[in-house]
Tab-separated table of C-alpha atoms and ligand atoms in Angstrom:
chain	number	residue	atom	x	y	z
A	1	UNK	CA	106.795	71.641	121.652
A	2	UNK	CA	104.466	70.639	124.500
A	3	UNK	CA	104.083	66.425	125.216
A	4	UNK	CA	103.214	64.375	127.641
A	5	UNK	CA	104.943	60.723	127.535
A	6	UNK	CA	102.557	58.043	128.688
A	7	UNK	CA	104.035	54.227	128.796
A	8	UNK	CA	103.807	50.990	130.613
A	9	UNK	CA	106.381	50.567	133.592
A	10	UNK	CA	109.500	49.031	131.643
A	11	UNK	CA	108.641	51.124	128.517
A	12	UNK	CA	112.300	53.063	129.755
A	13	UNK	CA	110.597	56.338	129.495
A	14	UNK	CA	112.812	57.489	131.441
A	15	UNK	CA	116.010	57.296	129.038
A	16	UNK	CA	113.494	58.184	126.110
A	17	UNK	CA	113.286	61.411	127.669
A	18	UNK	CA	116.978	62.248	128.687
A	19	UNK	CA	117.495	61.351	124.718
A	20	UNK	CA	114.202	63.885	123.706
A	21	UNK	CA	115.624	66.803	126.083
A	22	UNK	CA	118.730	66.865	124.077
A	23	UNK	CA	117.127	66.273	121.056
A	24	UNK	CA	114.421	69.423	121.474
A	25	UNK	CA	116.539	71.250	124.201
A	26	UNK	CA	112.855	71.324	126.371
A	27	UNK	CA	112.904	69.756	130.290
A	28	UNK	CA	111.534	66.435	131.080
A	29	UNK	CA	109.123	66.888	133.874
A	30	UNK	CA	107.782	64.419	136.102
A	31	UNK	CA	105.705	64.424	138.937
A	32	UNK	CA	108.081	62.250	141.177
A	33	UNK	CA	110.823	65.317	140.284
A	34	UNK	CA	108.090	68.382	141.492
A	35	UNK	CA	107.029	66.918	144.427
A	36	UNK	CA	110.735	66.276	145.534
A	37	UNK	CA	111.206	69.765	144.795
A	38	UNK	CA	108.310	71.247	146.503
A	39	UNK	CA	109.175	69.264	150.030
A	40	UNK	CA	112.817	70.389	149.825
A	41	UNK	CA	111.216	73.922	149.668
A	42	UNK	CA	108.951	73.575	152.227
A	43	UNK	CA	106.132	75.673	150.675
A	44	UNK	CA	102.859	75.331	152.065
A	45	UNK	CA	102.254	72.866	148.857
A	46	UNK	CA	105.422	71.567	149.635
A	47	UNK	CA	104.052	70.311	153.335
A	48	UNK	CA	100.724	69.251	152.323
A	49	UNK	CA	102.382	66.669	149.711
A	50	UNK	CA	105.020	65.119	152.407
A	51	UNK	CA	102.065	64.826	154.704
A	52	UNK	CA	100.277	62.893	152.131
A	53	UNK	CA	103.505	61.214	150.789
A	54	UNK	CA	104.268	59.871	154.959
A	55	UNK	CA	100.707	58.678	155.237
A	56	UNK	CA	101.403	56.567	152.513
A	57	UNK	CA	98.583	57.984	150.235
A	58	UNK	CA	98.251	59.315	147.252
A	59	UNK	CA	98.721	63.201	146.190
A	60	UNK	CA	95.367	64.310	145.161
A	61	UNK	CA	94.549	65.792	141.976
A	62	UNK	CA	93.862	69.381	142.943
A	63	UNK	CA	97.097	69.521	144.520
A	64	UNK	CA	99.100	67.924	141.881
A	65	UNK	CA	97.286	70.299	139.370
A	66	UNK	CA	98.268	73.155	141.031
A	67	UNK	CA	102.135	72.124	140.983
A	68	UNK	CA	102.310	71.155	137.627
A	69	UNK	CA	100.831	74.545	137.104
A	70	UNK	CA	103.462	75.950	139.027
A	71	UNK	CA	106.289	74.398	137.446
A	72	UNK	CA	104.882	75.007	133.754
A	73	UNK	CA	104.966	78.950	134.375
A	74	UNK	CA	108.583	78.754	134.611
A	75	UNK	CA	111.091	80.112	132.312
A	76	UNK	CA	112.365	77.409	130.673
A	77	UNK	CA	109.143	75.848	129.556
A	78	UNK	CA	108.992	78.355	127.063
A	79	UNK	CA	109.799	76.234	124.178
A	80	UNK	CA	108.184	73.071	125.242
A	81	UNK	CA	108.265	70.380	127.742
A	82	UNK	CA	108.112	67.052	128.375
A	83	UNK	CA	105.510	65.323	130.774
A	84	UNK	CA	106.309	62.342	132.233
A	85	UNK	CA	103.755	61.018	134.946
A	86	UNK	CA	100.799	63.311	134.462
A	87	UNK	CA	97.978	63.417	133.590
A	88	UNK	CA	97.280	60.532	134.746
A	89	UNK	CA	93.194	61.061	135.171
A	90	UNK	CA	91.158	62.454	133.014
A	91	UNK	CA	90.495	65.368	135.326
A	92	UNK	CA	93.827	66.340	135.457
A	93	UNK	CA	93.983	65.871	131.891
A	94	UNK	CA	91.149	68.662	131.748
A	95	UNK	CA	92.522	70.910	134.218
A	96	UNK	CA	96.193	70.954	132.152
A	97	UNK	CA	94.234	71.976	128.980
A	98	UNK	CA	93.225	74.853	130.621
A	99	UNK	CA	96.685	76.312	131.117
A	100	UNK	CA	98.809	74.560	128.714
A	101	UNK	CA	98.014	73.601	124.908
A	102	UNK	CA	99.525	70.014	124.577
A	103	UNK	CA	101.223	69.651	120.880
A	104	UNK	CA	101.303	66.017	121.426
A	105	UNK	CA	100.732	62.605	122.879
A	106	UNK	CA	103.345	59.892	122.459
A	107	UNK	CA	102.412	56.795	123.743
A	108	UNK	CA	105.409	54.694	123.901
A	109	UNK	CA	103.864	51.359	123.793
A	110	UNK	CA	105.106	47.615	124.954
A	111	UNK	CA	102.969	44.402	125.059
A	112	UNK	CA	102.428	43.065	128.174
A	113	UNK	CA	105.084	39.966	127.890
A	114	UNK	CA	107.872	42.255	126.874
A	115	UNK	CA	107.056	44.333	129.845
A	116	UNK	CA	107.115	41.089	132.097
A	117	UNK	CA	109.920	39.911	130.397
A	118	UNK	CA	112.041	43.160	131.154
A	119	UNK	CA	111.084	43.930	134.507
A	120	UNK	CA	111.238	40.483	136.074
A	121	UNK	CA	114.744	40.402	134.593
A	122	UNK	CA	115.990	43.779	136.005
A	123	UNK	CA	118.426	43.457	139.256
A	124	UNK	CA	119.624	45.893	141.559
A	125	UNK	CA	122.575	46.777	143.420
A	126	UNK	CA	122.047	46.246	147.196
A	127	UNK	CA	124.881	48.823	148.159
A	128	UNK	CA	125.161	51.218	145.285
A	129	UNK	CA	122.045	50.882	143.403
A	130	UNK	CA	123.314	50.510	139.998
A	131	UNK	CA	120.701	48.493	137.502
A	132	UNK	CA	121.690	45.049	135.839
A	133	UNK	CA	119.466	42.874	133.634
A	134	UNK	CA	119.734	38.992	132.846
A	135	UNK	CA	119.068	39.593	129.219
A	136	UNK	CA	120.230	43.066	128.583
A	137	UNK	CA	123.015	43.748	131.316
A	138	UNK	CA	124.542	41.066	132.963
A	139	UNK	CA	127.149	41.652	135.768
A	140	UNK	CA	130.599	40.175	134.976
A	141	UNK	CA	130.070	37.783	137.693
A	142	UNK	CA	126.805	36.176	138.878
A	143	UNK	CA	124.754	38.149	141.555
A	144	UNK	CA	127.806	40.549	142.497
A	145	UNK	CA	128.105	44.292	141.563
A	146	UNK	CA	130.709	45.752	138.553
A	147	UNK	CA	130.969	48.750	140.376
A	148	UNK	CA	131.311	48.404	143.923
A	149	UNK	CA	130.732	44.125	144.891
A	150	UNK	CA	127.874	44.529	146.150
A	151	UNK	CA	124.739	41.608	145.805
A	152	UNK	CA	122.889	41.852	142.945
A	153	UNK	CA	118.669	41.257	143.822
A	154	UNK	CA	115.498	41.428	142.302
A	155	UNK	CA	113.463	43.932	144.526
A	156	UNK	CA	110.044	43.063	145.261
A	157	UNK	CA	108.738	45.366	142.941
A	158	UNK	CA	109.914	43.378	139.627
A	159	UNK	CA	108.797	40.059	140.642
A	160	UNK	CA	106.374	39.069	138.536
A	161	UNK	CA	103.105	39.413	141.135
A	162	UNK	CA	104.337	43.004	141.746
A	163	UNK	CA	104.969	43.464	137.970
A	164	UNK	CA	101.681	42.129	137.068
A	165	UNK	CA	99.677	44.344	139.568
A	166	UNK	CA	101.202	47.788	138.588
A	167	UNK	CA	100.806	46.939	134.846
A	168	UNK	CA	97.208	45.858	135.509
A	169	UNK	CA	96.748	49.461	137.359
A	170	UNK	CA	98.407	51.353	134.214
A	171	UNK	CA	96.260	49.700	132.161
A	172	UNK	CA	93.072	50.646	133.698
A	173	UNK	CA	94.244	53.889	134.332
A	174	UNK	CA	95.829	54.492	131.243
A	175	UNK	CA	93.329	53.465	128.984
A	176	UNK	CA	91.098	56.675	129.547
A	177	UNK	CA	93.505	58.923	128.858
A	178	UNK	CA	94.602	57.276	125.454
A	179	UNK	CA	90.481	58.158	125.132
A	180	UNK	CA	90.731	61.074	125.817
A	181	UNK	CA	94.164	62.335	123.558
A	182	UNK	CA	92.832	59.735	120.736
A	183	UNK	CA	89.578	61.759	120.368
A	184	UNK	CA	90.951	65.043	120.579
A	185	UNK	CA	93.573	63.792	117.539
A	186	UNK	CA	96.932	64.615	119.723
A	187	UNK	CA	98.001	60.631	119.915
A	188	UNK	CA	100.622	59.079	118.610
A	189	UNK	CA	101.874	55.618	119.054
A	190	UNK	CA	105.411	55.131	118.963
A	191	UNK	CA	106.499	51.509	119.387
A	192	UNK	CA	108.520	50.939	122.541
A	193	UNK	CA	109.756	47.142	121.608
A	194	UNK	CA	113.130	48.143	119.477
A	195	UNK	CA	116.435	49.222	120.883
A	196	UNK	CA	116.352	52.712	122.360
A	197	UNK	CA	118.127	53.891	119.512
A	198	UNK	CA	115.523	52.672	116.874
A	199	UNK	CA	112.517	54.194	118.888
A	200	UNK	CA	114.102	57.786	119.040
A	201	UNK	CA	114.499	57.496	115.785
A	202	UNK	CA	110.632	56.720	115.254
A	203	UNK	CA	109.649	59.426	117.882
A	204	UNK	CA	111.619	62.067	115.255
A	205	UNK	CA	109.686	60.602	112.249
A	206	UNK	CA	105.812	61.200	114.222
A	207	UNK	CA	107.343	64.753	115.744
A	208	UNK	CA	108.221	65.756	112.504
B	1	ZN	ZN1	127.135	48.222	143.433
């Protein structure tokens, strides 16, 4: 089964997907993951992105396109993938139809105050990087790491300015693309608001 996951930062895509790829056995590709790979391979696409990527731009759809190409001819895409990260335009949304027949569209979907209210509460290991919440995840003791002791921060990207901004710029970037899959009757909205546990279980009932 071919989808692409679309979702607001703080949707947890990210652990929807490690739950789908042992649920449907298919890999969870995301942009962030190919162009990783294609710099630690230096191929010629490979050099072009970390040129773009150290000029602090961003990769342009023609050569995203042709990586995602790439990395859907191999092997084991043959029973399906997941998409995590593109499209994110509608040309690139055109350009995958042309080599790859999307099954489905899940848009895992939070309202903007639940997305505020879980990113501004997320904190981060200084040292070893490991994720806390104030809700969800508290460390045993107040600003100081479980793991290793290490502070416990907010980084600047979850306070709320920062949070605000990017959610503002996956709206309006977003919103085309729900368009687009809407139209072409591949969308389906799965809510993103219960436990993780409750929204894989929705995600079986609309895959079914
Ligand atoms: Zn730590």
């Amino acid at each position: 089964m071919n989808l692409i996951f679309l979702g607001p930062p703080g949707a947890g895509k990210g652990t929807l997907a490690a739950r789908v790829v042992e649920i449907l056995h298919i890999p969870h590709i995301s942009t962030g993951a190919i162009f990783r790979t294609a710099i630690a391979a230096q191929s010629p696409l490979g050099k072009k992105v970390k040129a773009i990527i150290d000029d602090g731009k961003l990769v342009d759809d023609a050569t995203t396109i042709a990586l995602v190409r790439e990395r859907l001819m191999q092997t084991d895409t043959h029973a399906g993938y997941i998409l995590d990260g593109f499209p994110r335009t509608i040309a690139q949304a055109e350009a995958l139809a042309e080599f790859s027949a999307v099954d489905k569209v899940i848009n895992f979907d939070l309202p903007d105050s639940a997305v505020l209210e879980r990113l501004s509460g997320r904190r981060v290991c200084k040292n070893c990087g490991l994720n806390y919440h104030v809700i969800f995840n508290k460390p045993a003791q107040d600003g100081v790491c479980d793991s290793c002791g290490g502070q416990v921060y907010t980084r600047v990207d979850d306070r709320e300015e920062a949070i605000a901004k990017r959610l503002a710029v996956y709206r309006e970037q977003t919103e085309p693309l729900i368009g687009f899959y809407r139209d072409k009757g591949l969308l389906v909205d799965v809510d993103a608001s219960p436990s993780v546990e409750k929204v894989v279980e929705n995600f079986k009932a609309v895959i079914a």
